[in-house]
Coordinates of C-alpha atoms in Angstrom, one line a residue:
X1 CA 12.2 6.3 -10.0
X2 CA 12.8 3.1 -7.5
X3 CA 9.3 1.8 -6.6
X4 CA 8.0 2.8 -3.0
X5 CA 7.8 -0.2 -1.2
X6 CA 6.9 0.7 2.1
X7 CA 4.5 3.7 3.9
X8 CA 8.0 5.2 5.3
X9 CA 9.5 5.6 1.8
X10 CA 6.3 7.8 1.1
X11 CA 6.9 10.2 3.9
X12 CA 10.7 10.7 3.0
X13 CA 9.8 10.8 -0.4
X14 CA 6.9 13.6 0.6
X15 CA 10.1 15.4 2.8
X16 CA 12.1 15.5 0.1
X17 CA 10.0 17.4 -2.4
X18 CA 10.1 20.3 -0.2
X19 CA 7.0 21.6 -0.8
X20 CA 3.5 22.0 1.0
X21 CA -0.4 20.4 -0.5
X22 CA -3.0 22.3 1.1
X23 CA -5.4 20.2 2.9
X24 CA -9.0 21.4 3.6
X25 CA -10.2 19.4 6.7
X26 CA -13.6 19.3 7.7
X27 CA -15.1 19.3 10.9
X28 CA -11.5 18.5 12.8
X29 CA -12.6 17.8 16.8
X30 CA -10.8 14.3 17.6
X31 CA -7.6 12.7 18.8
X32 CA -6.8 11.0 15.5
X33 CA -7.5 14.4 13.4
X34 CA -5.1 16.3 15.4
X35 CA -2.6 13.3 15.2
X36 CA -2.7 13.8 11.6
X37 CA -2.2 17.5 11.5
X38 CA 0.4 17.5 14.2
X39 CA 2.7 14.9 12.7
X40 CA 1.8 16.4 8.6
X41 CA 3.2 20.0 10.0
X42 CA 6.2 17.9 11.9
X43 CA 7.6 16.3 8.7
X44 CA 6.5 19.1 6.4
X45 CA 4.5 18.4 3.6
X46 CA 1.1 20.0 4.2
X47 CA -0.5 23.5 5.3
X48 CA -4.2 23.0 6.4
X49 CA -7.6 24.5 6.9
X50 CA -9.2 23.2 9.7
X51 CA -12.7 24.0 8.5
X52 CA -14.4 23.8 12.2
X53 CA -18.4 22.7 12.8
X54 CA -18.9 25.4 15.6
X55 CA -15.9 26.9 17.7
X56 CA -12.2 25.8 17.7
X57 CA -11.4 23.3 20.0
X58 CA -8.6 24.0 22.0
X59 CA -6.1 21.7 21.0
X60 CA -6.4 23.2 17.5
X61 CA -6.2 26.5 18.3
X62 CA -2.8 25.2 19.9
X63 CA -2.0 23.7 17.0
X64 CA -2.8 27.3 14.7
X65 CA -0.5 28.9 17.4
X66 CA 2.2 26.8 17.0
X67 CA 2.4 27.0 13.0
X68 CA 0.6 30.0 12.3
X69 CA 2.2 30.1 8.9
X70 CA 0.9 27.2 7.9
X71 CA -2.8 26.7 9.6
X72 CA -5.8 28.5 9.4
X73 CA -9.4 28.3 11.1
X74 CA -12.6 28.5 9.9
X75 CA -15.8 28.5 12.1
X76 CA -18.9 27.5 10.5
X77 CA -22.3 26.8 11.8
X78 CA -22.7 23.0 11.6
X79 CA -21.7 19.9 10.1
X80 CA -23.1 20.3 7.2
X81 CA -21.6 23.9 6.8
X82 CA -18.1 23.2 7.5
X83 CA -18.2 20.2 5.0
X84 CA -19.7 23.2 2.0
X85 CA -17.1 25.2 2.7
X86 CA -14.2 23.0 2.9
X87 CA -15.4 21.1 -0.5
X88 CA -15.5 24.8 -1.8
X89 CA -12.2 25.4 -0.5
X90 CA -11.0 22.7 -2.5
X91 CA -13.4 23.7 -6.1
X92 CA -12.0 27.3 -5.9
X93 CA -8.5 25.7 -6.0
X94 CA -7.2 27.0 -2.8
X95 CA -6.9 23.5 -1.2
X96 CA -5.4 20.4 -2.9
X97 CA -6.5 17.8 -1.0
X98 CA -9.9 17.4 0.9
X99 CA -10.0 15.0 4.5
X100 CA -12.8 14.1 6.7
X101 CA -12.4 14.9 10.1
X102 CA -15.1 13.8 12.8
X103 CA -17.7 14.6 10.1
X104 CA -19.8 11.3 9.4
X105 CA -18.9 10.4 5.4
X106 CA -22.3 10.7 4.5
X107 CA -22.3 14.7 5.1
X108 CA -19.1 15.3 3.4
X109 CA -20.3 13.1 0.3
X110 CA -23.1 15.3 0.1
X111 CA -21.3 18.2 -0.3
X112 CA -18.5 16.2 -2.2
X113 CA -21.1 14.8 -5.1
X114 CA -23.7 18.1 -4.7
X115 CA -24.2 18.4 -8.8
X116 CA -23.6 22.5 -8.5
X117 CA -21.2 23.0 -5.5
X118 CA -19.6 19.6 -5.6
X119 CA -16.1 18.1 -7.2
X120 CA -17.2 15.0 -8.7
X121 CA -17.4 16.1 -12.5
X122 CA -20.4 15.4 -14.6
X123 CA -19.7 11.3 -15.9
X124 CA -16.6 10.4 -13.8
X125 CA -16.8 7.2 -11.7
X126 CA -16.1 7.8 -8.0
X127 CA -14.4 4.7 -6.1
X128 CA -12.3 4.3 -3.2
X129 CA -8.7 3.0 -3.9
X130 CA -6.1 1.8 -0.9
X131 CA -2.7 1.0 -0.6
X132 CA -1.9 -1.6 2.0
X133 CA 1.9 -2.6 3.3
X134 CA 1.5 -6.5 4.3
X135 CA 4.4 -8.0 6.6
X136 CA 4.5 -10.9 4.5
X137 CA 4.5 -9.3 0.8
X138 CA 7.4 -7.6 -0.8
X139 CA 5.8 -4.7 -1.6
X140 CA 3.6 -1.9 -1.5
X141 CA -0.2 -3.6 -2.9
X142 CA -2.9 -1.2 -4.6
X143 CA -6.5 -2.8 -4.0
X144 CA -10.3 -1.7 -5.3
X145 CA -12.8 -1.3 -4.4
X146 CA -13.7 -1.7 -1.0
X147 CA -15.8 1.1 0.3
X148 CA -17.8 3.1 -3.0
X149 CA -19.0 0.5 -6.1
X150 CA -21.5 -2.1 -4.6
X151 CA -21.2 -4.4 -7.8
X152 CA -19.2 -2.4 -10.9
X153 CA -19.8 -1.9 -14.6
X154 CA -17.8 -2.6 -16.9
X155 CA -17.6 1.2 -17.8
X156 CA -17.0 1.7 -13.6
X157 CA -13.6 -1.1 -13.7
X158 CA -12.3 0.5 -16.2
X159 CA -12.3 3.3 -14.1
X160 CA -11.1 1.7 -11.3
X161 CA -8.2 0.3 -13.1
X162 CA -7.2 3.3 -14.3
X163 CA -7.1 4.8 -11.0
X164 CA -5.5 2.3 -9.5
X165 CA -2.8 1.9 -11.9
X166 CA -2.1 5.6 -11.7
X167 CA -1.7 5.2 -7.8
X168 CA 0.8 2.5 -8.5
X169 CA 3.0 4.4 -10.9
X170 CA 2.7 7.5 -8.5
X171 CA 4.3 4.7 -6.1
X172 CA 7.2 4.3 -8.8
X173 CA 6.0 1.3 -10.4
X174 CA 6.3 1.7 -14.1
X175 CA 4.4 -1.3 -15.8
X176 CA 2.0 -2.3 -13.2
X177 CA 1.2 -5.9 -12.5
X178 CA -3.1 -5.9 -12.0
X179 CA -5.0 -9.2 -10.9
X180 CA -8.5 -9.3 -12.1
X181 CA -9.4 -11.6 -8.6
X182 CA -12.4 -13.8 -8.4
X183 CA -12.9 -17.1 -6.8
X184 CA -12.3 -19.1 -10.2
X185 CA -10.1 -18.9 -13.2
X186 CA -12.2 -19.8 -15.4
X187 CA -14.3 -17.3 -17.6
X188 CA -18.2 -18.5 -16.6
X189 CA -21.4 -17.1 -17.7
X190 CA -22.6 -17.6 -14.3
X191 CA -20.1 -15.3 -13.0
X192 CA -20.8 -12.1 -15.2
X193 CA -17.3 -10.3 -14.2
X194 CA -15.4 -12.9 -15.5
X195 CA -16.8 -11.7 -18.8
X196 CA -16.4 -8.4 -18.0
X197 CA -12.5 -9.4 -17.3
X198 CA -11.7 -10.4 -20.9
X199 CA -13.0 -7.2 -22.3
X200 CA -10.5 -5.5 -20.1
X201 CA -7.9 -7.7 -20.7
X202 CA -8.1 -7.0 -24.4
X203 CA -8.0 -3.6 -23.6
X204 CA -4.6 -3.7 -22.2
X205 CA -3.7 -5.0 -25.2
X206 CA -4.7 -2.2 -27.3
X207 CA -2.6 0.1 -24.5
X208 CA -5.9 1.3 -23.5
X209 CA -4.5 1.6 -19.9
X210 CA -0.6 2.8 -21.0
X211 CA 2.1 0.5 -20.1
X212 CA 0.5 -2.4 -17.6
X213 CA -0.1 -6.4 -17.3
X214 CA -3.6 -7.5 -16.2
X215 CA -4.2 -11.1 -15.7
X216 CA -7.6 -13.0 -14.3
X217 CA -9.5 -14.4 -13.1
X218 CA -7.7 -15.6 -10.9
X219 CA -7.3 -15.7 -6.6
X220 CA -5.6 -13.1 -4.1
X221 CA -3.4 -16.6 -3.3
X222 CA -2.9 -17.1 -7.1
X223 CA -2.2 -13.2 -7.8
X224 CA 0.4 -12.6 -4.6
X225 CA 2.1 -16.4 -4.3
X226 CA 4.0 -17.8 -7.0
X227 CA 4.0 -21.2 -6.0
X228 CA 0.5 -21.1 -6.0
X229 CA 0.2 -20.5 -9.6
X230 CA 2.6 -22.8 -10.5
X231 CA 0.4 -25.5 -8.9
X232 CA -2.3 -24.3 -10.9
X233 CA -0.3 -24.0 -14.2
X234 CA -1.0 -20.3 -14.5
X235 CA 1.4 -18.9 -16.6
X236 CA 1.2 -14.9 -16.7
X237 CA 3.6 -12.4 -15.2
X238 CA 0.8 -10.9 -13.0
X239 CA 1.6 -14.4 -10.8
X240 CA 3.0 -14.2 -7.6
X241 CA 3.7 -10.7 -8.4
X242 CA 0.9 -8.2 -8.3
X243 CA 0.9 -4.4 -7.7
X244 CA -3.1 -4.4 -8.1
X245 CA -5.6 -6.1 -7.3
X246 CA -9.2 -5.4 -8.6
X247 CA -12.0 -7.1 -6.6
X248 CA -15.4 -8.4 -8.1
X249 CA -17.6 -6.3 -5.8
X250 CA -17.5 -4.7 -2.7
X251 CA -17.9 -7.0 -0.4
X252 CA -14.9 -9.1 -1.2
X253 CA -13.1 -6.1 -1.2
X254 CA -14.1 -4.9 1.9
X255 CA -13.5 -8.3 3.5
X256 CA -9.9 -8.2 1.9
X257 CA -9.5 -4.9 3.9
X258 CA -10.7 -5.9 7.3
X259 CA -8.8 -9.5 7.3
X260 CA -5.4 -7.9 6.1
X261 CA -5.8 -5.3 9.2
X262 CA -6.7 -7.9 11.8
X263 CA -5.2 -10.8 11.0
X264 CA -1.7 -9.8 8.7
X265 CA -1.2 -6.5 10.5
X266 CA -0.9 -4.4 7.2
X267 CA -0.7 -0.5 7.1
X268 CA -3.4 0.7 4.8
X269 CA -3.6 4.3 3.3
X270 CA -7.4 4.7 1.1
X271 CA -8.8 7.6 -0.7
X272 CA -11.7 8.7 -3.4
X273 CA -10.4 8.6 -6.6
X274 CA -12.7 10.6 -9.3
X275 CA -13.2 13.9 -8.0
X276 CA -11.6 16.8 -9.0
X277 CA -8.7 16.4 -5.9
X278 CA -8.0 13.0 -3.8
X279 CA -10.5 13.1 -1.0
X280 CA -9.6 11.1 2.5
X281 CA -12.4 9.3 4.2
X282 CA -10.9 7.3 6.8
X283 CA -13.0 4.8 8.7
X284 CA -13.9 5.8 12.2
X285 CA -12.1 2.5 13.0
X286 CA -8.6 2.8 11.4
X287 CA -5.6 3.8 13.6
X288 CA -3.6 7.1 14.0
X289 CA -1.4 5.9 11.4
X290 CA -3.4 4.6 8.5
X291 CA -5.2 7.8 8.6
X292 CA -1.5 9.7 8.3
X293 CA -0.7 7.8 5.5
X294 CA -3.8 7.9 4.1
X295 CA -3.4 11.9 3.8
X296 CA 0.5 11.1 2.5
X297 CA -1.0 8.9 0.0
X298 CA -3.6 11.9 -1.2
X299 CA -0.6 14.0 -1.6
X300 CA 2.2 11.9 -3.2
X301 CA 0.6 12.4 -6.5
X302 CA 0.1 16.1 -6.6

């Protein structure tokens, strides 16, 4: 299929499927949740459980009166509760796709990575994998990891390439481009990941990853502008034209994420990659919007 190369593409592409993910939310209670679930139901593409800490608020019970076919409530005693019961929701296979609501992250992980009731089976690597739309980029950009592994193994990136290469074929890319970023392109024992980049390179060549290019170290400026590379003599197809970008550690990925919001004005969509189903744990600070896409992202896949 023709690469996705913008957020809109995933919602008409979501609306054209013609078909519904179930979506366990827990603990929905705020503006942005119910922005989410109004617009989801508008285009089409999702039935929910709003798995509820307490009673119902009203504008939810407005919502499970307007689609009654397509919403249903659950009451639970606390916090804690509602996020049990919508991870179980999501073990027992009646929900695909499992979003935070007002619930603080740490609650839901509980439930999410409990060894007996959770979803996170026994040796998978969790990480948090986002999809940002940059003004000044040509396309659609799949970034890790800023938000789960503080500093990863080499067992964790290759992981974390693999999801994020499956995110960008989901997206219609069919040979991924991934950038193994760092702040030099030189392999340095004084930088252990650049080490841990040439294992990984050599295991693209062995087709450990199915059909992909991975090039590094190198820069984000390196990776996404071509001229920069040529400056540098960097010859690799990854140059100037990534689809990925693995980061070194999470602070350089999180940094990545907060500067493209702020100062670029890029859409992002993020969610766990590991678990049994995509799980959406938007920051309390991202907009109406990235949280919508976020849940679009969980369910393009499916």
């Amino acid at each position: 299929m023709k690469p996705i190369s913008n957020f809109d593409e995933i919602i008409n592409r979501l609306r054209s499927l013609e078909k519904r993910v179930r979506v366990a939310m827990a603990c929905p209670a705020d503006s942005h949740t119910e922005h989410v679930v109004r617009r989801s139901l508008e285009v089409g593409f999702a039935d929910f459980y709003l798995v509820c800490s307490g009673k119902c608020t009203p504008a939810f019970e407005a919502i499970k009166a307007q689609y009654p076919d397509h919403v249903e409530v659950m009451e639970c005693g606390d916090v804690d509760d509602a996020s049990r019961q919508a991870v179980a929701l999501v073990r027992e296979g009646k929900a695909d796709v499992l979003m935070k609501g007002t619930v603080n992250t740490d609650n839901l992980l509980r439930a999410v990575l409990n060894k007996e009731q959770g979803i996170l089976e026994k040796g998978r690597v969790l990480s948090h994998i986002t999809v940002t739309s940059i003004p000044s980029y040509n396309k659609l950009l799949v970034f890790s990891d800023a938000a789960v592994c503080p500093r990863p193994t080499l067992e964790q990136f290759e992981a974390i390439i693999g999801y994020a290469v499956g995110v960008s074929r989901k997206l219609g890319v069919e040979k991924p481009n991934v950038a193994l970023i760092h702040c030099t392109e030189k392999v340095n024992e004084k930088f252990p990941h650049t080490i841990s980049y040439e294992t990984l390179k050599q295991q693209a060549e062995e087709n450990v990853y199915g059909p992909v290019c991975i090039g590094g170290p190198m820069d984000v400026k390196t990776a996404c502008d071509a001229d920069s590379g040529n400056i540098k003599g960097i010859c690799s197809p990854v140059v100037g034209n990534a689809d990925v970008l693995i980061f070194p550690n999470i602070e350089s990925g999180n940094v990545f994420y907060k500067t493209i919001t702020l100062f670029a004005k890029a859409e992002t969509a993020g969610m766990l990659c590991g678990t049994t189903a995509p799980v959406v744990v938007a920051s309390r600070a991202d907009t109406n919007e990235s949280k919508f896409y976020s849940l679009a992202l969980a369910c393009i896949g499916l």
